[in-house]
Short mmCIF file of N, CA and C and ligand atoms in Angstrom, two decimals:
data_model
loop_
_atom_site.label_atom_id
_atom_site.label_comp_id
_atom_site.label_asym_id
_atom_site.label_seq_id
_atom_site.Cartn_x
_atom_site.Cartn_y
_atom_site.Cartn_z
N MET A 1 14.60 -15.92 -9.00
CA MET A 1 14.96 -14.52 -8.72
C MET A 1 13.74 -13.75 -8.22
N LYS A 2 13.85 -13.13 -7.05
CA LYS A 2 12.76 -12.28 -6.51
C LYS A 2 12.95 -10.86 -7.05
N LYS A 3 11.84 -10.23 -7.38
CA LYS A 3 11.92 -8.88 -7.96
C LYS A 3 11.26 -7.83 -7.09
N ILE A 4 11.93 -6.68 -7.03
CA ILE A 4 11.44 -5.56 -6.22
C ILE A 4 11.09 -4.39 -7.15
N ALA A 5 10.01 -3.67 -6.81
CA ALA A 5 9.72 -2.36 -7.41
C ALA A 5 9.84 -1.33 -6.30
N VAL A 6 10.63 -0.29 -6.54
CA VAL A 6 10.76 0.78 -5.54
C VAL A 6 9.95 1.98 -6.01
N PHE A 7 9.11 2.50 -5.11
CA PHE A 7 8.31 3.70 -5.39
C PHE A 7 8.92 4.87 -4.64
N ALA A 8 9.22 5.96 -5.36
CA ALA A 8 9.80 7.15 -4.74
C ALA A 8 9.23 8.40 -5.41
N SER A 9 9.09 9.46 -4.62
CA SER A 9 8.52 10.71 -5.17
C SER A 9 9.55 11.82 -5.35
N GLY A 10 10.75 11.63 -4.79
CA GLY A 10 11.70 12.74 -4.80
C GLY A 10 13.11 12.30 -5.12
N SER A 11 14.00 12.51 -4.18
CA SER A 11 15.42 12.25 -4.43
C SER A 11 15.72 10.79 -4.79
N GLY A 12 15.17 9.89 -4.02
CA GLY A 12 15.41 8.47 -4.31
C GLY A 12 16.77 7.96 -3.85
N SER A 13 17.34 8.58 -2.83
CA SER A 13 18.64 8.08 -2.37
C SER A 13 18.50 6.69 -1.76
N ASN A 14 17.36 6.42 -1.11
CA ASN A 14 17.13 5.05 -0.62
C ASN A 14 16.95 4.08 -1.78
N ALA A 15 16.23 4.51 -2.80
CA ALA A 15 16.04 3.64 -3.97
C ALA A 15 17.39 3.23 -4.54
N GLU A 16 18.28 4.22 -4.67
CA GLU A 16 19.61 3.92 -5.22
C GLU A 16 20.40 3.01 -4.29
N ASN A 17 20.30 3.29 -2.99
CA ASN A 17 21.03 2.46 -2.02
C ASN A 17 20.56 1.00 -2.07
N ILE A 18 19.25 0.82 -2.20
CA ILE A 18 18.69 -0.54 -2.27
C ILE A 18 19.17 -1.21 -3.57
N TYR A 19 19.18 -0.44 -4.64
CA TYR A 19 19.68 -0.98 -5.92
C TYR A 19 21.12 -1.51 -5.75
N HIS A 20 21.99 -0.67 -5.15
CA HIS A 20 23.39 -1.08 -5.01
C HIS A 20 23.54 -2.32 -4.12
N TYR A 21 22.72 -2.38 -3.08
CA TYR A 21 22.81 -3.51 -2.15
C TYR A 21 22.57 -4.83 -2.89
N PHE A 22 21.61 -4.83 -3.82
CA PHE A 22 21.26 -6.08 -4.50
C PHE A 22 21.95 -6.26 -5.86
N ALA A 23 22.72 -5.26 -6.28
CA ALA A 23 23.42 -5.40 -7.57
C ALA A 23 24.37 -6.58 -7.46
N GLY A 24 24.30 -7.48 -8.39
CA GLY A 24 25.18 -8.65 -8.34
C GLY A 24 24.55 -9.83 -7.62
N SER A 25 23.40 -9.63 -6.97
CA SER A 25 22.72 -10.74 -6.29
C SER A 25 22.08 -11.66 -7.32
N HIS A 26 22.09 -12.95 -7.04
CA HIS A 26 21.37 -13.89 -7.90
C HIS A 26 19.98 -14.21 -7.35
N GLN A 27 19.71 -13.69 -6.15
CA GLN A 27 18.43 -13.98 -5.51
C GLN A 27 17.41 -12.84 -5.68
N VAL A 28 17.92 -11.59 -5.68
CA VAL A 28 17.02 -10.43 -5.64
C VAL A 28 17.45 -9.41 -6.69
N LYS A 29 16.44 -8.86 -7.38
CA LYS A 29 16.73 -7.83 -8.38
C LYS A 29 15.83 -6.61 -8.16
N VAL A 30 16.43 -5.42 -8.16
CA VAL A 30 15.63 -4.20 -8.18
C VAL A 30 15.26 -3.97 -9.65
N ASP A 31 13.99 -4.22 -9.96
CA ASP A 31 13.56 -4.29 -11.36
C ASP A 31 13.18 -2.94 -11.93
N VAL A 32 12.59 -2.08 -11.09
CA VAL A 32 12.01 -0.84 -11.64
C VAL A 32 11.81 0.18 -10.52
N PHE A 33 11.98 1.47 -10.89
CA PHE A 33 11.61 2.57 -10.00
C PHE A 33 10.31 3.16 -10.52
N PHE A 34 9.32 3.27 -9.66
CA PHE A 34 8.05 3.93 -9.99
C PHE A 34 8.03 5.31 -9.36
N THR A 35 7.51 6.29 -10.07
CA THR A 35 7.34 7.61 -9.46
C THR A 35 6.09 8.31 -9.95
N ASN A 36 5.54 9.14 -9.08
CA ASN A 36 4.40 9.99 -9.43
C ASN A 36 4.87 11.38 -9.84
N ASN A 37 6.19 11.59 -9.84
CA ASN A 37 6.73 12.94 -10.04
C ASN A 37 7.68 12.96 -11.24
N PRO A 38 7.23 13.55 -12.36
CA PRO A 38 8.05 13.52 -13.59
C PRO A 38 9.38 14.26 -13.45
N SER A 39 9.51 15.14 -12.44
CA SER A 39 10.80 15.83 -12.27
C SER A 39 11.59 15.30 -11.08
N ALA A 40 11.23 14.14 -10.58
CA ALA A 40 11.93 13.57 -9.42
C ALA A 40 13.36 13.16 -9.79
N ILE A 41 14.27 13.42 -8.87
CA ILE A 41 15.68 13.06 -9.09
C ILE A 41 15.84 11.53 -9.21
N VAL A 42 14.89 10.80 -8.64
CA VAL A 42 14.99 9.34 -8.74
C VAL A 42 15.01 8.89 -10.21
N LEU A 43 14.44 9.68 -11.10
CA LEU A 43 14.46 9.32 -12.52
C LEU A 43 15.86 9.45 -13.12
N GLU A 44 16.60 10.47 -12.64
CA GLU A 44 18.00 10.61 -13.08
C GLU A 44 18.82 9.42 -12.58
N ARG A 45 18.51 9.03 -11.36
CA ARG A 45 19.24 7.87 -10.81
C ARG A 45 18.93 6.62 -11.62
N ALA A 46 17.66 6.44 -11.99
CA ALA A 46 17.27 5.26 -12.78
C ALA A 46 18.06 5.21 -14.08
N GLU A 47 18.14 6.36 -14.73
CA GLU A 47 18.84 6.41 -16.02
C GLU A 47 20.32 6.08 -15.85
N ARG A 48 20.94 6.69 -14.83
CA ARG A 48 22.37 6.46 -14.60
C ARG A 48 22.64 5.00 -14.25
N LEU A 49 21.72 4.39 -13.47
CA LEU A 49 21.95 3.02 -13.01
C LEU A 49 21.50 1.98 -14.04
N GLY A 50 20.74 2.44 -15.03
CA GLY A 50 20.20 1.49 -16.01
C GLY A 50 19.02 0.70 -15.46
N VAL A 51 18.28 1.32 -14.54
CA VAL A 51 17.07 0.68 -14.00
C VAL A 51 15.86 1.22 -14.77
N ASP A 52 14.91 0.37 -15.09
CA ASP A 52 13.68 0.84 -15.74
C ASP A 52 12.96 1.81 -14.83
N SER A 53 12.23 2.75 -15.43
CA SER A 53 11.40 3.63 -14.60
C SER A 53 10.00 3.70 -15.20
N PHE A 54 9.08 4.05 -14.34
CA PHE A 54 7.67 4.11 -14.74
C PHE A 54 7.05 5.31 -14.04
N ILE A 55 6.55 6.27 -14.84
CA ILE A 55 5.95 7.49 -14.28
C ILE A 55 4.43 7.39 -14.41
N PHE A 56 3.74 7.75 -13.36
CA PHE A 56 2.27 7.70 -13.43
C PHE A 56 1.68 8.95 -12.79
N ASN A 57 0.44 9.23 -13.16
CA ASN A 57 -0.23 10.38 -12.54
C ASN A 57 -1.32 9.88 -11.58
N ARG A 58 -1.95 10.84 -10.94
CA ARG A 58 -2.95 10.53 -9.92
C ARG A 58 -4.11 9.69 -10.48
N ASP A 59 -4.51 10.05 -11.70
CA ASP A 59 -5.64 9.35 -12.29
C ASP A 59 -5.32 7.87 -12.53
N VAL A 60 -4.16 7.62 -13.07
CA VAL A 60 -3.73 6.23 -13.32
C VAL A 60 -3.63 5.47 -12.00
N PHE A 61 -3.06 6.13 -10.98
CA PHE A 61 -2.82 5.45 -9.71
C PHE A 61 -4.12 5.09 -9.00
N TYR A 62 -5.04 6.04 -8.98
CA TYR A 62 -6.26 5.84 -8.18
C TYR A 62 -7.47 5.35 -8.98
N HIS A 63 -7.44 5.54 -10.30
CA HIS A 63 -8.66 5.22 -11.05
C HIS A 63 -8.42 4.25 -12.20
N SER A 64 -7.33 3.50 -12.15
CA SER A 64 -7.14 2.45 -13.16
C SER A 64 -6.41 1.28 -12.50
N LEU A 65 -6.31 0.18 -13.23
CA LEU A 65 -5.61 -1.00 -12.68
C LEU A 65 -4.24 -1.16 -13.33
N LEU A 66 -3.82 -0.09 -14.01
CA LEU A 66 -2.60 -0.15 -14.81
C LEU A 66 -1.33 -0.47 -13.99
N ILE A 67 -1.23 0.15 -12.83
CA ILE A 67 -0.02 -0.06 -12.01
C ILE A 67 0.07 -1.53 -11.57
N GLY A 68 -1.06 -2.05 -11.11
CA GLY A 68 -1.09 -3.46 -10.69
C GLY A 68 -0.74 -4.38 -11.85
N GLU A 69 -1.28 -4.07 -13.02
CA GLU A 69 -0.98 -4.90 -14.21
C GLU A 69 0.50 -4.85 -14.55
N GLU A 70 1.08 -3.64 -14.49
CA GLU A 70 2.50 -3.48 -14.79
C GLU A 70 3.35 -4.28 -13.79
N LEU A 71 2.98 -4.20 -12.52
CA LEU A 71 3.73 -4.92 -11.49
C LEU A 71 3.63 -6.43 -11.71
N ARG A 72 2.43 -6.88 -12.02
CA ARG A 72 2.21 -8.32 -12.25
C ARG A 72 2.96 -8.80 -13.50
N ASN A 73 2.88 -8.00 -14.57
CA ASN A 73 3.57 -8.38 -15.82
C ASN A 73 5.07 -8.49 -15.62
N ARG A 74 5.60 -7.65 -14.73
CA ARG A 74 7.03 -7.69 -14.46
C ARG A 74 7.40 -8.79 -13.46
N GLY A 75 6.39 -9.39 -12.85
CA GLY A 75 6.66 -10.44 -11.86
C GLY A 75 7.21 -9.89 -10.56
N ILE A 76 6.73 -8.70 -10.18
CA ILE A 76 7.22 -8.08 -8.94
C ILE A 76 6.71 -8.83 -7.72
N ASP A 77 7.62 -9.15 -6.79
CA ASP A 77 7.26 -9.87 -5.57
C ASP A 77 7.00 -8.93 -4.40
N LEU A 78 7.75 -7.83 -4.35
CA LEU A 78 7.64 -6.92 -3.19
C LEU A 78 7.68 -5.48 -3.67
N ILE A 79 6.76 -4.67 -3.14
CA ILE A 79 6.74 -3.24 -3.42
C ILE A 79 7.38 -2.52 -2.24
N VAL A 80 8.37 -1.72 -2.55
CA VAL A 80 9.13 -1.01 -1.51
C VAL A 80 8.88 0.49 -1.68
N LEU A 81 8.25 1.11 -0.70
CA LEU A 81 8.07 2.56 -0.73
C LEU A 81 9.27 3.21 -0.04
N ALA A 82 9.87 4.16 -0.72
CA ALA A 82 11.05 4.84 -0.16
C ALA A 82 10.93 6.33 -0.50
N GLY A 83 10.30 7.06 0.40
CA GLY A 83 10.05 8.47 0.12
C GLY A 83 8.94 8.64 -0.90
N PHE A 84 7.95 7.76 -0.84
CA PHE A 84 6.78 7.85 -1.73
C PHE A 84 5.64 8.49 -0.94
N MET A 85 5.03 9.52 -1.51
CA MET A 85 4.19 10.41 -0.71
C MET A 85 2.68 10.21 -0.85
N TRP A 86 2.24 9.28 -1.66
CA TRP A 86 0.80 9.09 -1.82
C TRP A 86 0.32 7.84 -1.06
N LEU A 87 -0.93 7.90 -0.59
CA LEU A 87 -1.55 6.72 -0.01
C LEU A 87 -1.75 5.67 -1.10
N VAL A 88 -1.59 4.41 -0.74
CA VAL A 88 -1.73 3.33 -1.73
C VAL A 88 -3.20 2.93 -1.82
N PRO A 89 -3.76 2.86 -3.06
CA PRO A 89 -5.17 2.51 -3.19
C PRO A 89 -5.46 1.05 -2.81
N GLU A 90 -6.70 0.85 -2.41
CA GLU A 90 -7.15 -0.46 -1.93
C GLU A 90 -6.88 -1.59 -2.93
N SER A 91 -7.07 -1.29 -4.23
CA SER A 91 -6.87 -2.34 -5.25
C SER A 91 -5.44 -2.89 -5.19
N LEU A 92 -4.48 -1.99 -4.99
CA LEU A 92 -3.07 -2.42 -4.94
C LEU A 92 -2.76 -3.10 -3.60
N LEU A 93 -3.37 -2.60 -2.54
CA LEU A 93 -3.18 -3.23 -1.21
C LEU A 93 -3.68 -4.68 -1.26
N ASN A 94 -4.78 -4.89 -1.97
CA ASN A 94 -5.32 -6.25 -2.06
C ASN A 94 -4.45 -7.15 -2.94
N LEU A 95 -3.97 -6.57 -4.05
CA LEU A 95 -3.14 -7.34 -4.98
C LEU A 95 -1.81 -7.76 -4.34
N TYR A 96 -1.25 -6.86 -3.52
CA TYR A 96 0.04 -7.13 -2.88
C TYR A 96 -0.11 -7.15 -1.35
N HIS A 97 -1.05 -7.97 -0.88
CA HIS A 97 -1.34 -8.04 0.55
C HIS A 97 -0.09 -8.44 1.35
N GLU A 98 0.28 -7.58 2.33
CA GLU A 98 1.48 -7.82 3.15
C GLU A 98 2.76 -7.92 2.32
N ARG A 99 2.71 -7.36 1.14
CA ARG A 99 3.92 -7.33 0.30
C ARG A 99 4.20 -5.90 -0.18
N ILE A 100 3.76 -4.94 0.62
CA ILE A 100 4.12 -3.54 0.39
C ILE A 100 4.69 -3.01 1.70
N VAL A 101 5.92 -2.51 1.64
CA VAL A 101 6.56 -2.00 2.86
C VAL A 101 6.95 -0.53 2.66
N ASN A 102 7.06 0.15 3.79
CA ASN A 102 7.44 1.57 3.77
C ASN A 102 8.48 1.81 4.84
N ILE A 103 9.28 2.85 4.63
CA ILE A 103 10.18 3.29 5.70
C ILE A 103 9.77 4.69 6.11
N HIS A 104 9.74 4.90 7.42
CA HIS A 104 9.40 6.21 7.96
C HIS A 104 10.58 6.71 8.80
N PRO A 105 10.94 8.00 8.64
CA PRO A 105 12.17 8.48 9.29
C PRO A 105 11.96 8.96 10.73
N ALA A 106 11.26 8.15 11.52
CA ALA A 106 11.06 8.44 12.95
C ALA A 106 10.58 7.17 13.62
N LEU A 107 10.45 7.23 14.94
CA LEU A 107 10.00 6.06 15.69
C LEU A 107 8.48 6.12 15.83
N LEU A 108 7.78 5.52 14.88
CA LEU A 108 6.31 5.51 14.93
C LEU A 108 5.87 4.79 16.21
N PRO A 109 4.73 5.15 16.81
CA PRO A 109 3.70 6.02 16.24
C PRO A 109 3.98 7.52 16.41
N LYS A 110 5.11 7.85 17.02
CA LYS A 110 5.43 9.28 17.14
C LYS A 110 5.81 9.86 15.77
N PHE A 111 5.45 11.08 15.54
CA PHE A 111 5.87 11.85 14.35
C PHE A 111 5.48 11.17 13.03
N GLY A 112 4.28 10.59 13.04
CA GLY A 112 3.75 10.01 11.80
C GLY A 112 2.47 10.72 11.38
N GLY A 113 1.90 10.26 10.28
CA GLY A 113 0.62 10.79 9.80
C GLY A 113 0.79 11.73 8.64
N LYS A 114 -0.34 12.22 8.16
CA LYS A 114 -0.34 13.09 6.97
C LYS A 114 0.54 14.32 7.19
N GLY A 115 1.33 14.65 6.21
CA GLY A 115 2.18 15.84 6.29
C GLY A 115 3.50 15.59 7.02
N MET A 116 3.62 14.42 7.65
CA MET A 116 4.86 14.10 8.36
C MET A 116 5.76 13.27 7.43
N TYR A 117 6.59 13.96 6.69
CA TYR A 117 7.50 13.24 5.81
C TYR A 117 8.80 14.04 5.69
N GLY A 118 9.85 13.33 5.36
CA GLY A 118 11.15 13.96 5.11
C GLY A 118 11.55 14.94 6.20
N ASP A 119 11.98 16.11 5.77
CA ASP A 119 12.52 17.10 6.72
C ASP A 119 11.50 17.63 7.71
N PHE A 120 10.20 17.57 7.35
CA PHE A 120 9.18 18.00 8.32
C PHE A 120 9.28 17.16 9.59
N VAL A 121 9.57 15.89 9.41
CA VAL A 121 9.69 14.98 10.56
C VAL A 121 10.88 15.40 11.43
N HIS A 122 12.01 15.63 10.81
CA HIS A 122 13.22 15.95 11.59
C HIS A 122 13.09 17.29 12.31
N LYS A 123 12.42 18.24 11.65
CA LYS A 123 12.18 19.55 12.30
C LYS A 123 11.27 19.37 13.51
N ALA A 124 10.24 18.56 13.36
CA ALA A 124 9.30 18.34 14.48
C ALA A 124 10.00 17.62 15.63
N VAL A 125 10.83 16.66 15.30
CA VAL A 125 11.56 15.91 16.34
C VAL A 125 12.51 16.85 17.09
N SER A 126 13.20 17.69 16.35
CA SER A 126 14.14 18.64 16.95
C SER A 126 13.39 19.63 17.85
N LYS A 127 12.29 20.15 17.34
CA LYS A 127 11.50 21.14 18.08
C LYS A 127 10.93 20.56 19.37
N ALA A 128 10.56 19.28 19.32
CA ALA A 128 9.96 18.64 20.49
C ALA A 128 11.00 18.30 21.56
N GLY A 129 12.27 18.48 21.24
CA GLY A 129 13.33 18.21 22.21
C GLY A 129 13.47 16.73 22.55
N GLU A 130 13.18 15.86 21.59
CA GLU A 130 13.31 14.41 21.82
C GLU A 130 14.77 14.05 22.10
N ASN A 131 14.96 13.00 22.91
CA ASN A 131 16.35 12.57 23.13
C ASN A 131 16.74 11.39 22.23
N LYS A 132 15.78 10.91 21.45
CA LYS A 132 16.12 9.90 20.44
C LYS A 132 15.15 9.98 19.27
N THR A 133 15.60 9.50 18.12
CA THR A 133 14.74 9.33 16.97
C THR A 133 15.15 8.02 16.30
N GLY A 134 14.79 7.83 15.03
CA GLY A 134 15.18 6.56 14.41
C GLY A 134 14.40 6.29 13.15
N ILE A 135 14.30 5.00 12.83
CA ILE A 135 13.56 4.59 11.63
C ILE A 135 12.51 3.55 12.00
N THR A 136 11.45 3.52 11.21
CA THR A 136 10.44 2.47 11.34
C THR A 136 10.18 1.90 9.95
N ILE A 137 10.28 0.58 9.85
CA ILE A 137 9.92 -0.10 8.61
C ILE A 137 8.62 -0.87 8.91
N HIS A 138 7.61 -0.64 8.08
CA HIS A 138 6.29 -1.22 8.40
C HIS A 138 5.56 -1.64 7.13
N PHE A 139 4.61 -2.56 7.32
CA PHE A 139 3.72 -2.91 6.21
C PHE A 139 2.81 -1.72 5.95
N VAL A 140 2.37 -1.60 4.70
CA VAL A 140 1.55 -0.47 4.30
C VAL A 140 0.07 -0.86 4.33
N ASN A 141 -0.74 0.03 4.93
CA ASN A 141 -2.19 -0.13 4.80
C ASN A 141 -2.79 1.16 4.23
N GLY A 142 -4.08 1.33 4.37
CA GLY A 142 -4.74 2.46 3.72
C GLY A 142 -4.58 3.80 4.44
N ASN A 143 -3.85 3.82 5.54
CA ASN A 143 -3.64 5.08 6.27
C ASN A 143 -2.15 5.42 6.31
N TYR A 144 -1.85 6.69 6.51
CA TYR A 144 -0.45 7.11 6.58
C TYR A 144 0.23 6.53 7.82
N ASP A 145 1.31 5.79 7.60
CA ASP A 145 2.22 5.36 8.66
C ASP A 145 1.57 4.49 9.73
N GLU A 146 0.58 3.69 9.36
CA GLU A 146 -0.15 2.94 10.39
C GLU A 146 -0.07 1.43 10.29
N GLY A 147 0.54 0.90 9.28
CA GLY A 147 0.58 -0.57 9.12
C GLY A 147 1.44 -1.22 10.20
N ASP A 148 1.34 -2.54 10.29
CA ASP A 148 2.10 -3.27 11.32
C ASP A 148 3.60 -3.01 11.19
N ILE A 149 4.21 -2.80 12.34
CA ILE A 149 5.65 -2.49 12.36
C ILE A 149 6.47 -3.77 12.23
N ILE A 150 7.45 -3.72 11.33
CA ILE A 150 8.34 -4.85 11.09
C ILE A 150 9.65 -4.66 11.87
N PHE A 151 10.13 -3.43 11.90
CA PHE A 151 11.47 -3.18 12.46
C PHE A 151 11.60 -1.71 12.85
N GLN A 152 12.25 -1.49 13.99
CA GLN A 152 12.61 -0.11 14.37
C GLN A 152 14.04 -0.08 14.87
N LYS A 153 14.70 1.04 14.64
CA LYS A 153 16.05 1.21 15.16
C LYS A 153 16.17 2.67 15.63
N ALA A 154 16.66 2.84 16.83
CA ALA A 154 16.75 4.19 17.40
C ALA A 154 18.17 4.73 17.34
N VAL A 155 18.27 6.04 17.39
CA VAL A 155 19.57 6.71 17.50
C VAL A 155 19.40 7.90 18.45
N GLU A 156 20.44 8.14 19.24
CA GLU A 156 20.37 9.21 20.24
C GLU A 156 20.45 10.59 19.59
N ILE A 157 19.76 11.55 20.19
CA ILE A 157 19.89 12.94 19.76
C ILE A 157 20.63 13.71 20.84
N ILE A 158 21.64 14.44 20.43
CA ILE A 158 22.39 15.27 21.37
C ILE A 158 21.57 16.54 21.64
N PRO A 159 21.47 16.98 22.90
CA PRO A 159 20.68 18.19 23.17
C PRO A 159 21.10 19.35 22.26
N GLY A 160 20.13 19.98 21.64
CA GLY A 160 20.39 21.13 20.75
C GLY A 160 20.75 20.75 19.33
N GLU A 161 20.75 19.45 19.03
CA GLU A 161 21.12 19.00 17.68
C GLU A 161 20.13 19.54 16.64
N ASN A 162 20.65 20.00 15.50
CA ASN A 162 19.75 20.63 14.52
C ASN A 162 19.12 19.58 13.59
N PRO A 163 18.02 19.97 12.92
CA PRO A 163 17.29 19.01 12.08
C PRO A 163 18.17 18.36 11.00
N GLN A 164 19.11 19.11 10.43
CA GLN A 164 19.95 18.52 9.37
C GLN A 164 20.81 17.39 9.91
N SER A 165 21.37 17.62 11.09
CA SER A 165 22.20 16.59 11.70
C SER A 165 21.36 15.36 12.07
N ILE A 166 20.15 15.61 12.55
CA ILE A 166 19.24 14.50 12.86
C ILE A 166 18.91 13.73 11.57
N ALA A 167 18.63 14.48 10.50
CA ALA A 167 18.32 13.85 9.21
C ALA A 167 19.48 12.97 8.73
N ASP A 168 20.70 13.46 8.89
CA ASP A 168 21.87 12.69 8.45
C ASP A 168 21.97 11.36 9.20
N LYS A 169 21.72 11.43 10.51
CA LYS A 169 21.78 10.20 11.32
C LYS A 169 20.70 9.20 10.89
N VAL A 170 19.51 9.74 10.63
CA VAL A 170 18.39 8.87 10.26
C VAL A 170 18.63 8.25 8.87
N HIS A 171 19.14 9.07 7.94
CA HIS A 171 19.44 8.53 6.62
C HIS A 171 20.48 7.40 6.72
N ALA A 172 21.46 7.59 7.57
CA ALA A 172 22.48 6.53 7.73
C ALA A 172 21.83 5.24 8.20
N LEU A 173 20.90 5.35 9.13
CA LEU A 173 20.18 4.14 9.60
C LEU A 173 19.36 3.52 8.47
N GLU A 174 18.73 4.38 7.68
CA GLU A 174 17.91 3.87 6.56
C GLU A 174 18.77 3.08 5.59
N TYR A 175 19.93 3.65 5.24
CA TYR A 175 20.80 2.99 4.27
C TYR A 175 21.32 1.66 4.81
N GLU A 176 21.58 1.63 6.12
CA GLU A 176 22.11 0.39 6.70
C GLU A 176 21.04 -0.71 6.78
N TRP A 177 19.82 -0.32 7.21
CA TRP A 177 18.85 -1.35 7.59
C TRP A 177 17.79 -1.70 6.55
N TYR A 178 17.38 -0.72 5.73
CA TYR A 178 16.23 -1.01 4.84
C TYR A 178 16.54 -2.18 3.89
N PRO A 179 17.71 -2.18 3.23
CA PRO A 179 17.98 -3.31 2.33
C PRO A 179 18.00 -4.66 3.06
N GLN A 180 18.54 -4.67 4.27
CA GLN A 180 18.63 -5.93 5.01
C GLN A 180 17.24 -6.46 5.38
N ILE A 181 16.35 -5.54 5.77
CA ILE A 181 14.99 -5.97 6.14
C ILE A 181 14.25 -6.45 4.90
N ILE A 182 14.45 -5.76 3.78
CA ILE A 182 13.84 -6.19 2.51
C ILE A 182 14.30 -7.61 2.18
N GLU A 183 15.59 -7.83 2.31
CA GLU A 183 16.17 -9.15 2.00
C GLU A 183 15.53 -10.22 2.88
N SER A 184 15.37 -9.91 4.17
CA SER A 184 14.81 -10.92 5.07
C SER A 184 13.33 -11.18 4.73
N LEU A 185 12.62 -10.18 4.28
CA LEU A 185 11.21 -10.38 3.90
C LEU A 185 11.07 -11.25 2.66
N LEU A 186 12.09 -11.25 1.82
CA LEU A 186 12.02 -12.02 0.56
C LEU A 186 12.45 -13.46 0.73
N LYS A 187 12.96 -13.79 1.92
CA LYS A 187 13.45 -15.17 2.12
C LYS A 187 12.31 -16.13 2.43
C1 GAR B 1 13.42 9.10 3.61
O1 GAR B 1 14.05 9.64 4.75
C2 GAR B 1 12.16 8.36 4.00
O2 GAR B 1 12.24 7.76 5.25
C3 GAR B 1 11.15 9.48 4.03
O3 GAR B 1 11.47 10.28 2.93
C4 GAR B 1 12.89 10.25 2.73
C5 GAR B 1 13.15 10.02 1.27
O4 GAR B 1 14.50 10.19 0.98
N1 GAR B 1 9.82 8.97 3.97
C6 GAR B 1 8.80 9.55 4.61
O5 GAR B 1 8.91 10.58 5.25
C7 GAR B 1 7.47 8.83 4.47
N2 GAR B 1 6.52 9.35 5.41
P1 GAR B 1 15.12 9.63 -0.37
O6 GAR B 1 14.17 10.06 -1.50
O7 GAR B 1 16.45 10.31 -0.49
O8 GAR B 1 15.21 8.14 -0.27
#
């Protein structure tokens, strides 16, 4: 059985979607949700779904080896970032080399980098008058949104489409593709 840890800082709708995709699988298990935010909705989801959760602060994440130890003790094979807003420290990048993935709600390298997350991305895409947007799934390195790209999928934007509608389309792509790409990485 391969085990996944999902890291999320907010709503965690992708975390829940990934959980449901693998529920009942004999090959893959979503073992735990990690969060840096004690009031994140992802914690409510964890409780409702019966998934373990682990809350940590900045000091633990950047100045201790506790997270890596917890991941190792649980036998985690792949770290999945889904709306997780902090840069991953070097110690964890080394421990899980090429086994940490992220999803970004745009077609990188466009609309990436510090401060480009969630609705800020969709507002920027809408404002720029882009005719398409999409999702990027990539390996994580020490910079925001810069690791090697694993998968991208585009969706058309109708002229004048508002950020909420763009966000809905992108979320639909995320729900469809992120679990499948995770599954293929674990094979
Ligand atoms: C997702 O759209 C994800 O792509 C984005 O945050 C959202 C989290 O939603 N991530 C980034 O912007 C990372 N730069 P969720 O908490 O409902 O899964």
